[in-house]
Structures are given as C-alpha cells and as structure tokens.
PDB file of C-alpha atoms in Angstrom:
ATOM      1  CA  MET A  25     101.599 -87.399 -34.181  1.00 35.00           C
ATOM      2  CA  PRO A  26     102.082 -87.422 -30.762  1.00 38.00           C
ATOM      3  CA  VAL A  27      98.247 -89.298 -30.476  1.00 36.00           C
ATOM      4  CA  ALA A  28      99.162 -92.058 -33.542  1.00 37.00           C
ATOM      5  CA  LEU A  29     102.954 -92.535 -31.306  1.00 34.00           C
ATOM      6  CA  CYS A  30     101.235 -93.242 -27.950  1.00 39.00           C
ATOM      7  CA  ARG A  31      97.786 -95.540 -29.729  1.00 39.00           C
ATOM      8  CA  PRO A  32     100.140 -99.221 -30.014  1.00 33.00           C
ATOM      9  CA  GLY A  33     101.497 -98.210 -26.642  1.00 39.00           C
ATOM     10  CA  LEU A  34      98.361 -97.732 -24.945  1.00 37.00           C
ATOM     11  CA  LEU A  35      97.449-100.783 -27.389  1.00 34.00           C
ATOM     12  CA  LEU A  36     100.080-102.880 -25.576  1.00 34.00           C
ATOM     13  CA  SER A  37      98.798-101.531 -21.436  1.00 40.00           C
ATOM     14  CA  PHE A  38      95.370-103.458 -22.635  1.00 36.00           C
ATOM     15  CA  ILE A  39      96.978-106.599 -23.479  1.00 33.00           C
ATOM     16  CA  THR A  40      99.830-106.098 -20.290  1.00 37.00           C
ATOM     17  CA  VAL A  41      97.730-108.866 -17.949  1.00 35.00           C
ATOM     18  CA  CYS A  42      97.173-106.964 -14.762  1.00 39.00           C
ATOM     19  CA  SER A  43      97.372-108.950 -11.344  1.00 38.00           C
ATOM     20  CA  CYS A  44      94.052-108.333 -10.384  1.00 41.00           C
ATOM     21  CA  LEU A  45      92.157-110.518 -13.353  1.00 39.00           C
ATOM     22  CA  ASP A  46      91.523-112.967 -11.486  1.00 42.00           C
ATOM     23  CA  PRO A  47      87.624-112.395  -9.592  1.00 50.00           C
ATOM     24  CA  ASP A  48      88.600-113.757  -6.347  1.00 67.00           C
ATOM     25  CA  CYS A  49      86.456-111.804  -3.601  1.00 88.00           C
ATOM     26  CA  VAL A  50      86.876-109.176  -1.094  1.00 95.00           C
ATOM     27  CA  LEU A  51      85.757-109.675   2.091  1.00 95.00           C
ATOM     28  CA  GLY A  52      83.883-105.913   3.662  1.00 95.00           C
ATOM     29  CA  THR A  53      82.948-105.404   7.289  1.00 95.00           C
ATOM     30  CA  VAL A  54      79.585-103.805   6.945  1.00 95.00           C
ATOM     31  CA  GLY A  55      79.533-100.606   7.733  1.00 93.00           C
ATOM     32  CA  ARG A  56      83.088-100.603   7.182  1.00 94.00           C
ATOM     33  CA  PRO A  57      85.591 -99.364   4.013  1.00 95.00           C
ATOM     34  CA  VAL A  58      86.817-101.782   2.184  1.00 95.00           C
ATOM     35  CA  SER A  59      89.361-101.769  -0.495  1.00 94.00           C
ATOM     36  CA  LEU A  60      88.521-103.926  -4.283  1.00 94.00           C
ATOM     37  CA  PRO A  61      92.915-104.105  -5.656  1.00 94.00           C
ATOM     38  CA  CYS A  62      93.755-103.294  -8.825  1.00 92.00           C
ATOM     39  CA  LEU A  63      97.261-102.788  -9.481  1.00 90.00           C
ATOM     40  CA  TYR A  64      98.101-101.547 -13.656  1.00 85.00           C
ATOM     41  CA  PRO A  65     101.180 -99.764 -13.810  1.00 79.00           C
ATOM     42  CA  ASN A  66     101.153 -99.684 -17.750  1.00 71.00           C
ATOM     43  CA  ILE A  67      98.698 -96.665 -17.600  1.00 70.00           C
ATOM     44  CA  SER A  68      99.711 -93.120 -19.955  1.00 63.00           C
ATOM     45  CA  THR A  69      98.920 -89.940 -19.242  1.00 59.00           C
ATOM     46  CA  SER A  70     100.542 -88.340 -22.536  1.00 55.00           C
ATOM     47  CA  VAL A  71      96.958 -88.552 -23.931  1.00 65.00           C
ATOM     48  CA  ASN A  72      93.669 -87.706 -21.860  1.00 76.00           C
ATOM     49  CA  VAL A  73      92.180 -91.285 -20.564  1.00 80.00           C
ATOM     50  CA  SER A  74      89.640 -92.092 -18.243  1.00 83.00           C
ATOM     51  CA  ILE A  75      89.138 -94.668 -16.102  1.00 86.00           C
ATOM     52  CA  GLU A  76      86.054 -96.273 -15.309  1.00 90.00           C
ATOM     53  CA  TRP A  77      84.764 -98.427 -12.319  1.00 93.00           C
ATOM     54  CA  ARG A  78      81.700-100.055 -12.932  1.00 93.00           C
ATOM     55  CA  ARG A  79      79.402-102.641 -10.380  1.00 92.00           C
ATOM     56  CA  GLY A  80      77.462-104.199 -13.308  1.00 87.00           C
ATOM     57  CA  GLU A  81      76.427-101.535 -15.900  1.00 88.00           C
ATOM     58  CA  GLU A  82      76.591 -98.852 -13.463  1.00 91.00           C
ATOM     59  CA  VAL A  83      79.421 -96.955 -13.321  1.00 91.00           C
ATOM     60  CA  VAL A  84      81.048 -96.021 -10.147  1.00 92.00           C
ATOM     61  CA  LEU A  85      83.611 -93.662 -10.577  1.00 92.00           C
ATOM     62  CA  ARG A  86      84.803 -92.284 -13.756  1.00 88.00           C
ATOM     63  CA  SER A  87      88.723 -90.441 -13.545  1.00 85.00           C
ATOM     64  CA  ASP A  88      89.744 -89.069 -16.889  1.00 82.00           C
ATOM     65  CA  TRP A  89      93.736 -87.757 -17.113  1.00 76.00           C
ATOM     66  CA  GLY A  90      95.246 -86.117 -19.085  1.00 69.00           C
ATOM     67  CA  GLU A  91      99.256 -84.276 -19.719  1.00 65.00           C
ATOM     68  CA  ASP A  92      98.837 -82.006 -16.832  1.00 63.00           C
ATOM     69  CA  GLY A  93      97.678 -84.965 -14.929  1.00 60.00           C
ATOM     70  CA  GLN A  94      94.069 -85.798 -13.084  1.00 57.00           C
ATOM     71  CA  TRP A  95      91.489 -83.301 -13.637  1.00 63.00           C
ATOM     72  CA  ASP A  96      87.998 -84.432 -13.268  1.00 68.00           C
ATOM     73  CA  ARG A  97      85.797 -87.202 -11.457  1.00 74.00           C
ATOM     74  CA  ARG A  98      82.993 -88.412 -10.997  1.00 80.00           C
ATOM     75  CA  SER A  99      82.154 -90.782  -8.211  1.00 80.00           C
ATOM     76  CA  SER A 100      78.793 -92.089  -6.501  1.00 77.00           C
ATOM     77  CA  ASP A 101      78.728 -93.335  -3.151  1.00 76.00           C
ATOM     78  CA  SER A 102      81.635 -91.013  -1.786  1.00 86.00           C
ATOM     79  CA  ALA A 103      83.849 -94.119  -3.930  1.00 90.00           C
ATOM     80  CA  ALA A 104      86.798 -93.008  -4.639  1.00 90.00           C
ATOM     81  CA  ILE A 105      90.501 -93.692  -5.868  1.00 89.00           C
ATOM     82  CA  SER A 106      94.163 -92.721  -4.906  1.00 84.00           C
ATOM     83  CA  ALA A 107      95.211 -89.427  -6.208  1.00 77.00           C
ATOM     84  CA  ASP A 108      98.190 -90.525  -8.036  1.00 78.00           C
ATOM     85  CA  ALA A 109      96.662 -93.400  -8.972  1.00 79.00           C
ATOM     86  CA  ALA A 110      98.041 -92.803 -13.040  1.00 73.00           C
ATOM     87  CA  LEU A 111     101.828 -92.522 -11.436  1.00 77.00           C
ATOM     88  CA  THR A 112     101.971 -95.013  -8.997  1.00 83.00           C
ATOM     89  CA  GLY A 113     100.052 -97.935 -11.579  1.00 84.00           C
ATOM     90  CA  ASN A 114      97.523 -98.030  -8.124  1.00 89.00           C
ATOM     91  CA  LEU A 115      94.235 -97.877  -9.755  1.00 90.00           C
ATOM     92  CA  SER A 116      92.174 -99.920  -5.875  1.00 93.00           C
ATOM     93  CA  LEU A 117      88.837 -98.625  -5.679  1.00 94.00           C
ATOM     94  CA  LEU A 118      87.764 -97.389  -1.626  1.00 94.00           C
ATOM     95  CA  LEU A 119      84.289 -97.689  -0.391  1.00 94.00           C
ATOM     96  CA  PRO A 120      84.400 -95.801   1.984  1.00 94.00           C
ATOM     97  CA  SER A 121      81.414 -97.672   3.674  1.00 93.00           C
ATOM     98  CA  VAL A 122      80.225-101.655   2.896  1.00 94.00           C
ATOM     99  CA  ASP A 123      76.421-102.263   1.975  1.00 93.00           C
ATOM    100  CA  PRO A 124      74.703-105.713   2.567  1.00 93.00           C
ATOM    101  CA  LYS A 125      73.331-105.195  -0.732  1.00 91.00           C
ATOM    102  CA  GLU A 126      76.192-105.248  -2.685  1.00 92.00           C
ATOM    103  CA  ASP A 127      77.178-109.423  -1.521  1.00 93.00           C
ATOM    104  CA  ASN A 128      78.655-111.468  -4.104  1.00 93.00           C
ATOM    105  CA  THR A 129      78.900-108.220  -6.218  1.00 94.00           C
ATOM    106  CA  TYR A 130      81.486-107.901  -9.147  1.00 95.00           C
ATOM    107  CA  PHE A 131      83.301-104.607  -9.678  1.00 95.00           C
ATOM    108  CA  SER A 132      84.921-104.128 -12.492  1.00 94.00           C
ATOM    109  CA  LEU A 133      87.919-101.977 -14.047  1.00 92.00           C
ATOM    110  CA  PHE A 134      87.780-100.053 -17.464  1.00 91.00           C
ATOM    111  CA  ILE A 135      90.169 -97.905 -19.590  1.00 85.00           C
ATOM    112  CA  VAL A 136      88.976 -95.573 -21.907  1.00 83.00           C
ATOM    113  CA  SER A 137      91.467 -93.441 -24.654  1.00 77.00           C
ATOM    114  CA  GLU A 138      90.296 -91.408 -27.542  1.00 70.00           C
ATOM    115  CA  GLY A 139      86.250 -93.687 -27.956  1.00 68.00           C
ATOM    116  CA  ASN A 140      88.080 -96.639 -27.440  1.00 73.00           C
ATOM    117  CA  GLN A 141      87.261 -98.926 -24.767  1.00 75.00           C
ATOM    118  CA  SER A 142      89.261-101.921 -23.306  1.00 77.00           C
ATOM    119  CA  ALA A 143      88.120-104.342 -22.203  1.00 79.00           C
ATOM    120  CA  ALA A 144      87.757-105.276 -17.937  1.00 85.00           C
ATOM    121  CA  VAL A 145      91.294-104.502 -17.270  1.00 87.00           C
ATOM    122  CA  CYS A 146      90.792-105.598 -12.989  1.00 90.00           C
ATOM    123  CA  THR A 147      87.656-107.723 -11.635  1.00 92.00           C
ATOM    124  CA  VAL A 148      87.100-108.172  -8.109  1.00 94.00           C
ATOM    125  CA  CYS A 149      84.295-109.642  -6.200  1.00 95.00           C
ATOM    126  CA  LEU A 150      82.996-108.252  -2.924  1.00 95.00           C
ATOM    127  CA  THR A 151      81.345-110.001   0.051  1.00 95.00           C
ATOM    128  CA  THR A 152      79.699-108.876   2.534  1.00 96.00           C
ATOM    129  CA  ALA A 153      79.741-110.079   6.161  1.00 96.00           C
ATOM    130  CA  ALA A 154      78.266-108.378   9.604  1.00 96.00           C
ATOM    131  CA  SER A 155      78.709-109.499  13.277  1.00 95.00           C
ATOM    132  CA  PHE A 156      76.188-110.871  15.272  1.00 96.00           C
ATOM    133  CA  SER A 157      75.015-110.167  18.563  1.00 95.00           C
ATOM    134  CA  PRO A 158      76.241-112.727  20.904  1.00 95.00           C
ATOM    135  CA  PRO A 159      73.071-115.148  21.038  1.00 95.00           C
ATOM    136  CA  LEU A 160      70.539-114.592  24.326  1.00 95.00           C
ATOM    137  CA  LEU A 161      69.302-117.754  25.469  1.00 94.00           C
ATOM    138  CA  GLU A 162      66.314-118.389  28.138  1.00 93.00           C
ATOM    139  CA  ARG A 163      64.178-120.757  29.671  1.00 88.00           C
ATOM    140  CA  GLU A 164      60.865-121.458  28.941  1.00 79.00           C
ATOM    141  CA  VAL A 165      58.299-124.313  30.475  1.00 65.00           C
ATOM    142  CA  ALA A 166      56.706-125.958  27.934  1.00 54.00           C
ATOM    143  CA  GLU A 167      53.116-126.636  28.560  1.00 55.00           C
ATOM    144  CA  GLN A 168      53.127-130.193  27.389  1.00 50.00           C
ATOM    145  CA  GLY A 169      54.601-132.702  30.424  1.00 57.00           C
ATOM    146  CA  GLU A 170      57.545-131.939  31.411  1.00 73.00           C
ATOM    147  CA  GLU A 171      58.640-130.395  28.272  1.00 84.00           C
ATOM    148  CA  ILE A 172      61.773-128.134  28.613  1.00 88.00           C
ATOM    149  CA  THR A 173      62.065-125.101  25.627  1.00 91.00           C
ATOM    150  CA  PHE A 174      64.975-123.344  25.324  1.00 94.00           C
ATOM    151  CA  ARG A 175      65.154-119.955  23.351  1.00 95.00           C
ATOM    152  CA  CYS A 176      68.150-118.870  21.128  1.00 96.00           C
ATOM    153  CA  HIS A 177      68.166-115.069  19.918  1.00 96.00           C
ATOM    154  CA  SER A 178      70.659-113.280  18.024  1.00 96.00           C
ATOM    155  CA  THR A 179      70.649-109.589  16.268  1.00 96.00           C
ATOM    156  CA  GLY A 180      72.140-107.566  13.357  1.00 94.00           C
ATOM    157  CA  GLY A 181      74.223-110.390  11.603  1.00 95.00           C
ATOM    158  CA  PHE A 182      74.781-111.177   7.731  1.00 95.00           C
ATOM    159  CA  PRO A 183      74.562-113.207   5.675  1.00 94.00           C
ATOM    160  CA  GLU A 184      72.335-115.963   7.331  1.00 94.00           C
ATOM    161  CA  PRO A 185      74.093-117.980  10.130  1.00 95.00           C
ATOM    162  CA  ALA A 186      73.640-122.249  10.783  1.00 95.00           C
ATOM    163  CA  VAL A 187      72.873-122.188  14.589  1.00 96.00           C
ATOM    164  CA  TYR A 188      74.027-125.649  16.523  1.00 96.00           C
ATOM    165  CA  TRP A 189      72.414-127.047  20.284  1.00 96.00           C
ATOM    166  CA  LEU A 190      74.532-129.289  22.078  1.00 95.00           C
ATOM    167  CA  ILE A 191      73.315-131.728  24.949  1.00 94.00           C
ATOM    168  CA  ASN A 192      75.704-131.447  27.642  1.00 92.00           C
ATOM    169  CA  ASP A 193      78.165-130.588  25.299  1.00 90.00           C
ATOM    170  CA  THR A 194      78.385-133.918  22.891  1.00 90.00           C
ATOM    171  CA  GLU A 195      74.490-134.690  22.299  1.00 91.00           C
ATOM    172  CA  LYS A 196      72.872-133.559  19.397  1.00 93.00           C
ATOM    173  CA  PRO A 197      69.208-133.394  19.877  1.00 93.00           C
ATOM    174  CA  PRO A 198      66.210-135.177  18.712  1.00 92.00           C
ATOM    175  CA  GLU A 199      65.132-134.454  15.028  1.00 92.00           C
ATOM    176  CA  GLY A 200      62.533-132.439  14.884  1.00 92.00           C
ATOM    177  CA  SER A 201      62.711-131.011  18.760  1.00 93.00           C
ATOM    178  CA  VAL A 202      64.594-126.891  16.935  1.00 95.00           C
ATOM    179  CA  ARG A 203      62.437-124.724  14.927  1.00 95.00           C
ATOM    180  CA  THR A 204      64.183-121.925  13.720  1.00 96.00           C
ATOM    181  CA  TRP A 205      63.889-118.532  11.415  1.00 95.00           C
ATOM    182  CA  THR A 206      65.085-115.567  10.419  1.00 95.00           C
ATOM    183  CA  THR A 207      64.042-112.227  10.037  1.00 94.00           C
ATOM    184  CA  ALA A 208      65.560-109.789   7.657  1.00 93.00           C
ATOM    185  CA  LEU A 209      66.235-105.917   8.993  1.00 91.00           C
ATOM    186  CA  PRO A 210      64.170-104.013   6.436  1.00 87.00           C
ATOM    187  CA  ASP A 211      66.323-100.749   6.749  1.00 85.00           C
ATOM    188  CA  SER A 212      69.442-101.847   6.967  1.00 86.00           C
ATOM    189  CA  ASN A 213      69.578-105.854   5.342  1.00 89.00           C
ATOM    190  CA  LEU A 214      71.334-107.165   8.239  1.00 95.00           C
ATOM    191  CA  TYR A 215      69.264-110.430   9.939  1.00 96.00           C
ATOM    192  CA  ASN A 216      68.420-111.579  13.835  1.00 96.00           C
ATOM    193  CA  ILE A 217      67.765-115.077  14.219  1.00 97.00           C
ATOM    194  CA  THR A 218      65.609-117.399  16.379  1.00 97.00           C
ATOM    195  CA  SER A 219      66.321-121.155  17.162  1.00 96.00           C
ATOM    196  CA  HIS A 220      63.601-122.511  19.921  1.00 95.00           C
ATOM    197  CA  LEU A 221      64.691-125.706  21.153  1.00 94.00           C
ATOM    198  CA  THR A 222      61.988-128.672  23.098  1.00 91.00           C
ATOM    199  CA  VAL A 223      63.910-131.405  25.187  1.00 91.00           C
ATOM    200  CA  ASN A 224      63.018-133.652  28.524  1.00 88.00           C
ATOM    201  CA  ILE A 225      65.730-133.533  30.340  1.00 86.00           C
ATOM    202  CA  SER A 226      67.345-133.928  34.170  1.00 83.00           C
ATOM    203  CA  LYS A 227      67.786-130.385  36.064  1.00 78.00           C
ATOM    204  CA  ASP A 228      71.779-131.135  35.453  1.00 82.00           C
ATOM    205  CA  SER A 229      72.041-131.454  31.962  1.00 88.00           C
ATOM    206  CA  ARG A 230      73.614-128.332  30.240  1.00 91.00           C
ATOM    207  CA  VAL A 231      72.113-127.260  26.257  1.00 94.00           C
ATOM    208  CA  SER A 232      73.815-124.658  24.497  1.00 95.00           C
ATOM    209  CA  CYS A 233      72.915-122.592  21.078  1.00 96.00           C
ATOM    210  CA  MET A 234      76.025-121.577  19.332  1.00 96.00           C
ATOM    211  CA  ILE A 235      75.370-119.894  16.080  1.00 96.00           C
ATOM    212  CA  GLU A 236      78.604-119.509  13.348  1.00 96.00           C
ATOM    213  CA  ASN A 237      78.489-116.797  10.693  1.00 95.00           C
ATOM    214  CA  GLN A 238      80.875-118.692   8.388  1.00 93.00           C
ATOM    215  CA  SER A 239      81.722-115.414   6.150  1.00 91.00           C
ATOM    216  CA  MET A 240      83.179-113.738   9.537  1.00 91.00           C
ATOM    217  CA  ASN A 241      85.125-117.431  10.977  1.00 92.00           C
ATOM    218  CA  GLN A 242      82.355-116.600  13.717  1.00 93.00           C
ATOM    219  CA  ASN A 243      81.281-119.015  16.660  1.00 95.00           C
ATOM    220  CA  LEU A 244      79.631-117.650  19.228  1.00 96.00           C
ATOM    221  CA  THR A 245      77.883-120.074  22.087  1.00 95.00           C
ATOM    222  CA  SER A 246      75.589-120.095  25.379  1.00 94.00           C
ATOM    223  CA  THR A 247      75.093-122.095  27.606  1.00 93.00           C
ATOM    224  CA  SER A 248      72.048-122.844  29.785  1.00 88.00           C
ATOM    225  CA  TYR A 249      70.991-125.541  32.079  1.00 84.00           C
ATOM    226  CA  GLY A 250      67.968-128.029  32.700  1.00 73.00           C
ATOM    227  CA  VAL A 251      67.006-126.285  35.896  1.00 61.00           C
ATOM    228  CA  GLU A 252      66.037-122.808  36.779  1.00 57.00           C
ATOM    229  CA  ARG A 253      68.201-120.997  38.072  1.00 50.00           C
ATOM    230  CA  GLY A 254      65.735-118.925  39.797  1.00 49.00           C
ATOM    231  CA  PRO A 255      66.331-116.204  42.875  1.00 49.00           C
ATOM    232  CA  LEU A 256      65.882-118.291  45.699  1.00 44.00           C
ATOM    233  CA  ASN A 257      68.974-120.710  44.312  1.00 50.00           C
ATOM    234  CA  GLN A 258      71.137-117.254  43.565  1.00 53.00           C
ATOM    235  CA  ARG A 259      70.193-116.496  47.365  1.00 61.00           C
ATOM    236  CA  ALA A 260      71.482-119.422  48.264  1.00 58.00           C
ATOM    237  CA  SER A 261      74.575-119.679  46.477  1.00 59.00           C
ATOM    238  CA  GLU A 262      75.483-116.561  46.684  1.00 71.00           C
ATOM    239  CA  ALA A 263      75.045-117.097  50.867  1.00 78.00           C
ATOM    240  CA  MET A 264      77.189-120.054  49.982  1.00 78.00           C
ATOM    241  CA  TRP A 265      79.957-118.443  48.266  1.00 80.00           C
ATOM    242  CA  ILE A 266      80.217-115.635  51.051  1.00 90.00           C
ATOM    243  CA  PHE A 267      80.246-118.190  53.785  1.00 88.00           C
ATOM    244  CA  SER A 268      83.161-120.118  51.525  1.00 87.00           C
ATOM    245  CA  THR A 269      84.971-116.645  51.470  1.00 90.00           C
ATOM    246  CA  ALA A 270      84.716-116.269  55.149  1.00 91.00           C
ATOM    247  CA  LEU A 271      85.762-119.551  56.325  1.00 90.00           C
ATOM    248  CA  CYS A 272      88.438-119.721  54.017  1.00 91.00           C
ATOM    249  CA  VAL A 273      89.402-116.365  55.463  1.00 92.00           C
ATOM    250  CA  VAL A 274      89.028-117.159  59.102  1.00 92.00           C
ATOM    251  CA  VAL A 275      91.349-120.360  58.375  1.00 93.00           C
ATOM    252  CA  GLY A 276      93.798-117.739  56.978  1.00 90.00           C
ATOM    253  CA  ILE A 277      94.274-115.984  59.941  1.00 94.00           C
ATOM    254  CA  MET A 278      93.608-118.582  62.716  1.00 92.00           C
ATOM    255  CA  VAL A 279      96.759-119.723  60.374  1.00 92.00           C
ATOM    256  CA  ILE A 280      98.893-116.443  60.297  1.00 93.00           C
ATOM    257  CA  VAL A 281      98.495-116.046  64.251  1.00 91.00           C
ATOM    258  CA  GLY A 282     100.068-120.067  64.692  1.00 89.00           C
ATOM    259  CA  VAL A 283     102.316-119.266  62.962  1.00 90.00           C
ATOM    260  CA  VAL A 284     103.646-116.403  64.659  1.00 90.00           C
ATOM    261  CA  TYR A 285     102.729-118.144  68.289  1.00 90.00           C
ATOM    262  CA  GLN A 286     104.777-120.235  67.537  1.00 90.00           C
ATOM    263  CA  ILE A 287     107.486-118.308  66.200  1.00 91.00           C
ATOM    264  CA  HIS A 288     107.198-116.340  69.807  1.00 87.00           C
ATOM    265  CA  LEU A 289     107.462-120.041  71.454  1.00 88.00           C
ATOM    266  CA  ASP A 290     110.609-120.488  70.162  1.00 86.00           C
ATOM    267  CA  ARG A 291     112.868-116.922  71.068  1.00 87.00           C
ATOM    268  CA  ILE A 292     111.155-117.983  74.377  1.00 89.00           C
ATOM    269  CA  SER A 293     111.959-121.154  74.284  1.00 86.00           C
ATOM    270  CA  LYS A 294     115.657-120.194  73.238  1.00 84.00           C
ATOM    271  CA  ARG A 295     116.041-117.049  76.018  1.00 83.00           C
ATOM    272  CA  LYS A 296     115.682-119.671  78.450  1.00 82.00           C
ATOM    273  CA  LYS A 297     118.154-122.017  77.675  1.00 81.00           C
ATOM    274  CA  LYS A 298     120.229-119.034  76.934  1.00 79.00           C
ATOM    275  CA  THR A 299     119.639-118.308  80.419  1.00 82.00           C
ATOM    276  CA  TYR A 300     119.708-121.419  82.165  1.00 78.00           C
ATOM    277  CA  ARG A 301     123.539-122.151  80.193  1.00 78.00           C
ATOM    278  CA  GLN A 302     124.831-118.515  81.378  1.00 75.00           C
ATOM    279  CA  HIS A 303     123.313-119.562  84.654  1.00 76.00           C
ATOM    280  CA  GLN A 304     125.290-122.890  84.480  1.00 75.00           C
ATOM    281  CA  GLN A 305     128.750-121.698  83.747  1.00 73.00           C
ATOM    282  CA  GLY A 306     128.431-118.996  86.553  1.00 72.00           C
ATOM    283  CA  ARG A 307     127.823-122.321  88.826  1.00 71.00           C
ATOM    284  CA  ASP A 308     130.320-124.077  87.674  1.00 68.00           C
ATOM    285  CA  ARG A 309     132.535-121.256  87.875  1.00 70.00           C
ATOM    286  CA  HIS A 310     132.144-120.572  91.971  1.00 66.00           C
ATOM    287  CA  HIS A 311     132.722-124.161  92.990  1.00 67.00           C
ATOM    288  CA  GLN A 312     135.934-124.576  90.618  1.00 68.00           C
ATOM    289  CA  ASN A 313     137.009-121.459  92.812  1.00 67.00           C
ATOM    290  CA  ARG A 314     135.650-123.072  96.372  1.00 68.00           C
ATOM    291  CA  GLU A 315     137.678-126.076  95.023  1.00 63.00           C
ATOM    292  CA  GLU A 316     141.184-123.974  94.441  1.00 63.00           C
ATOM    293  CA  THR A 317     141.053-121.739  97.345  1.00 66.00           C
ATOM    294  CA  GLU A 318     140.840-125.169  99.678  1.00 64.00           C
ATOM    295  CA  VAL A 319     143.754-126.283  98.183  1.00 60.00           C
ATOM    296  CA  MET A 320     145.900-123.576  99.109  1.00 61.00           C
ATOM    297  CA  LYS A 321     144.924-122.601 102.817  1.00 55.00           C
ATOM    298  CA  PRO A 322     147.739-124.304 104.802  1.00 53.00           C
ATOM    299  CA  ALA A 323     147.229-127.550 106.641  1.00 48.00           C
ATOM    300  CA  SER A 324     147.249-126.856 110.424  1.00 48.00           C
ATOM    301  CA  LYS A 325     149.879-128.613 112.667  1.00 45.00           C
ATOM    302  CA  GLU A 326     149.423-130.302 115.923  1.00 49.00           C
ATOM    303  CA  THR A 327     151.977-129.863 119.188  1.00 47.00           C
ATOM    304  CA  ASP A 328     152.178-131.086 122.209  1.00 52.00           C
ATOM    305  CA  VAL A 329     152.336-128.426 124.895  1.00 37.00           C
TER     306      VAL A 329
END
C-alpha cells in the first residue's frame, strides 16, 4: 500500500527539472578536490531509493536510502556526497582529487527506485587544468653568423598552452624563426613545453616569452636581452650600484652637516646681535646719566676781591 502511493510522487519527482540539467562545465584544478553540483529537492525516501553518479557507463558512486535514512554507499576513487543529501536535496558529487585524464568528461546522476531507473537527473561536464611553472628564458649563440637563439621552457601544466614571442614588447618575430614542442609526462599526464626563437637583433633589444594557459586564465612572461649579461657586466653593474649608493649617502651626510652648521651660525649671529643691542643700550644710559649730572651742578659765581 505505501509503495503504491509513493510511485506517483516518484514519477513526478523524475519529471521535475533539476537546476543542473544544463551540462555546464566545471573547472577542476589538477590534484585538488572539486564539487560537481546537483540540486534535486524532490527525492523521496519513504521507499528504498538509490542514486548513482556515473562517469560514462562507469558507476563512480552509488548510495541507497530507506525509511531510516542512508544505509549503504559504495564509491570508487573516494568520491562522496553529503550524508544528509536526501533531506537537503544537495546531491553534489565531491571528487577528492582531479586527474588530467578526466578533462572534458561528463558525469551524470540517475535515481533508481524499485528497479526503475530515471533519466539523467543531472549532467555535469568536468574540465581540468593545471598551472605551468614560470618560464625559464635562456640566451644561446647560434652557430650561423650573428644570430641569437633564445630558449623558453615551462613545466607541469595542463592543457597544452600557447606560446608567444615579442621583440621590444611590440614586434612579432619573423616567420619561421620559432620552433615549439610539448612533452607529455607519463606519470602525471601533465605537459612540459619548450620553444626556441632564433633571430638577428641588436644587443639592446628586449625579447619576451609568454606562456598562456587559457583554461587557468594564466599568462606567464619572462624577458631577456640581445646581449648576454655575463659575470663581468654583472660585477660592473654591482660596482656602479655600490658607487651610486655611496655617493648618495655622502651627499646626504654633507647636506645634513651643512644644514646643522647653518643653524649653528644663525644662533651665533642672533647671540651677537643681542649682545650688541644690550651693550648699546648700556652706553646710551651711561651717556644720559652724565648729561643729567652736568645739568644739576650749580654754576660757579665770579667775585671781585
């Protein structure tokens, strides 16, 4: 009796459109966990119900529910779903580690009740990517004439990237001057990439190599010059830097000493002016006192003897 009542509900829940029916792709970083979303709030656990996540025809995870809740789960590659998925409707699949071999792989969720399997409730596409290392740009002198060869190398990324060369930040290299090849690493399915640029440029020219991984929205650039900066040039540059730094320090000390000395002179000048004003005021008072004394003396009277 309860089974017969629940079948119409299950049928309606199968017809309900899930929010993740659209096979949008989820980007997973190689070696990291990723969640494949699936929301299906209308699942009923009043009868025995099973859900299956499949990768193609392979069952990645199967979970069985009954009236008492989840009672069995089997998975490969340690895949998992939430323990309360039947209550919340969140049937998202969690993969513990992304493998490059799963790039552009479709995962589908099916619901099985009493031997009847629904159509795919959720279908999610998984794409994979991994960051490349910063490119190492080295300069080599070719055997022919004055041509210079630059070698750009980057490792451990996925999928195969694009390589771009620029001369002086704007100029593209001549046609046929670039050779690029990739090497797949057998153990990890990642890629190493190497690119050579052979050109005839001036010593002051800048050469840039850029590794672009569109899946990761990643652009890595390294720059070199037409002239090799060997130990001699490096020591000269270091010596010039040390000399410039020492000169700046000396000039700074001289400026500070000059300012301090000028302040000292200003203080001495003010002190002298103050002393001079005090001395002048004292002389004026002394002169004024003498004049007053002379005025107060009685005039001498002449008498006839």
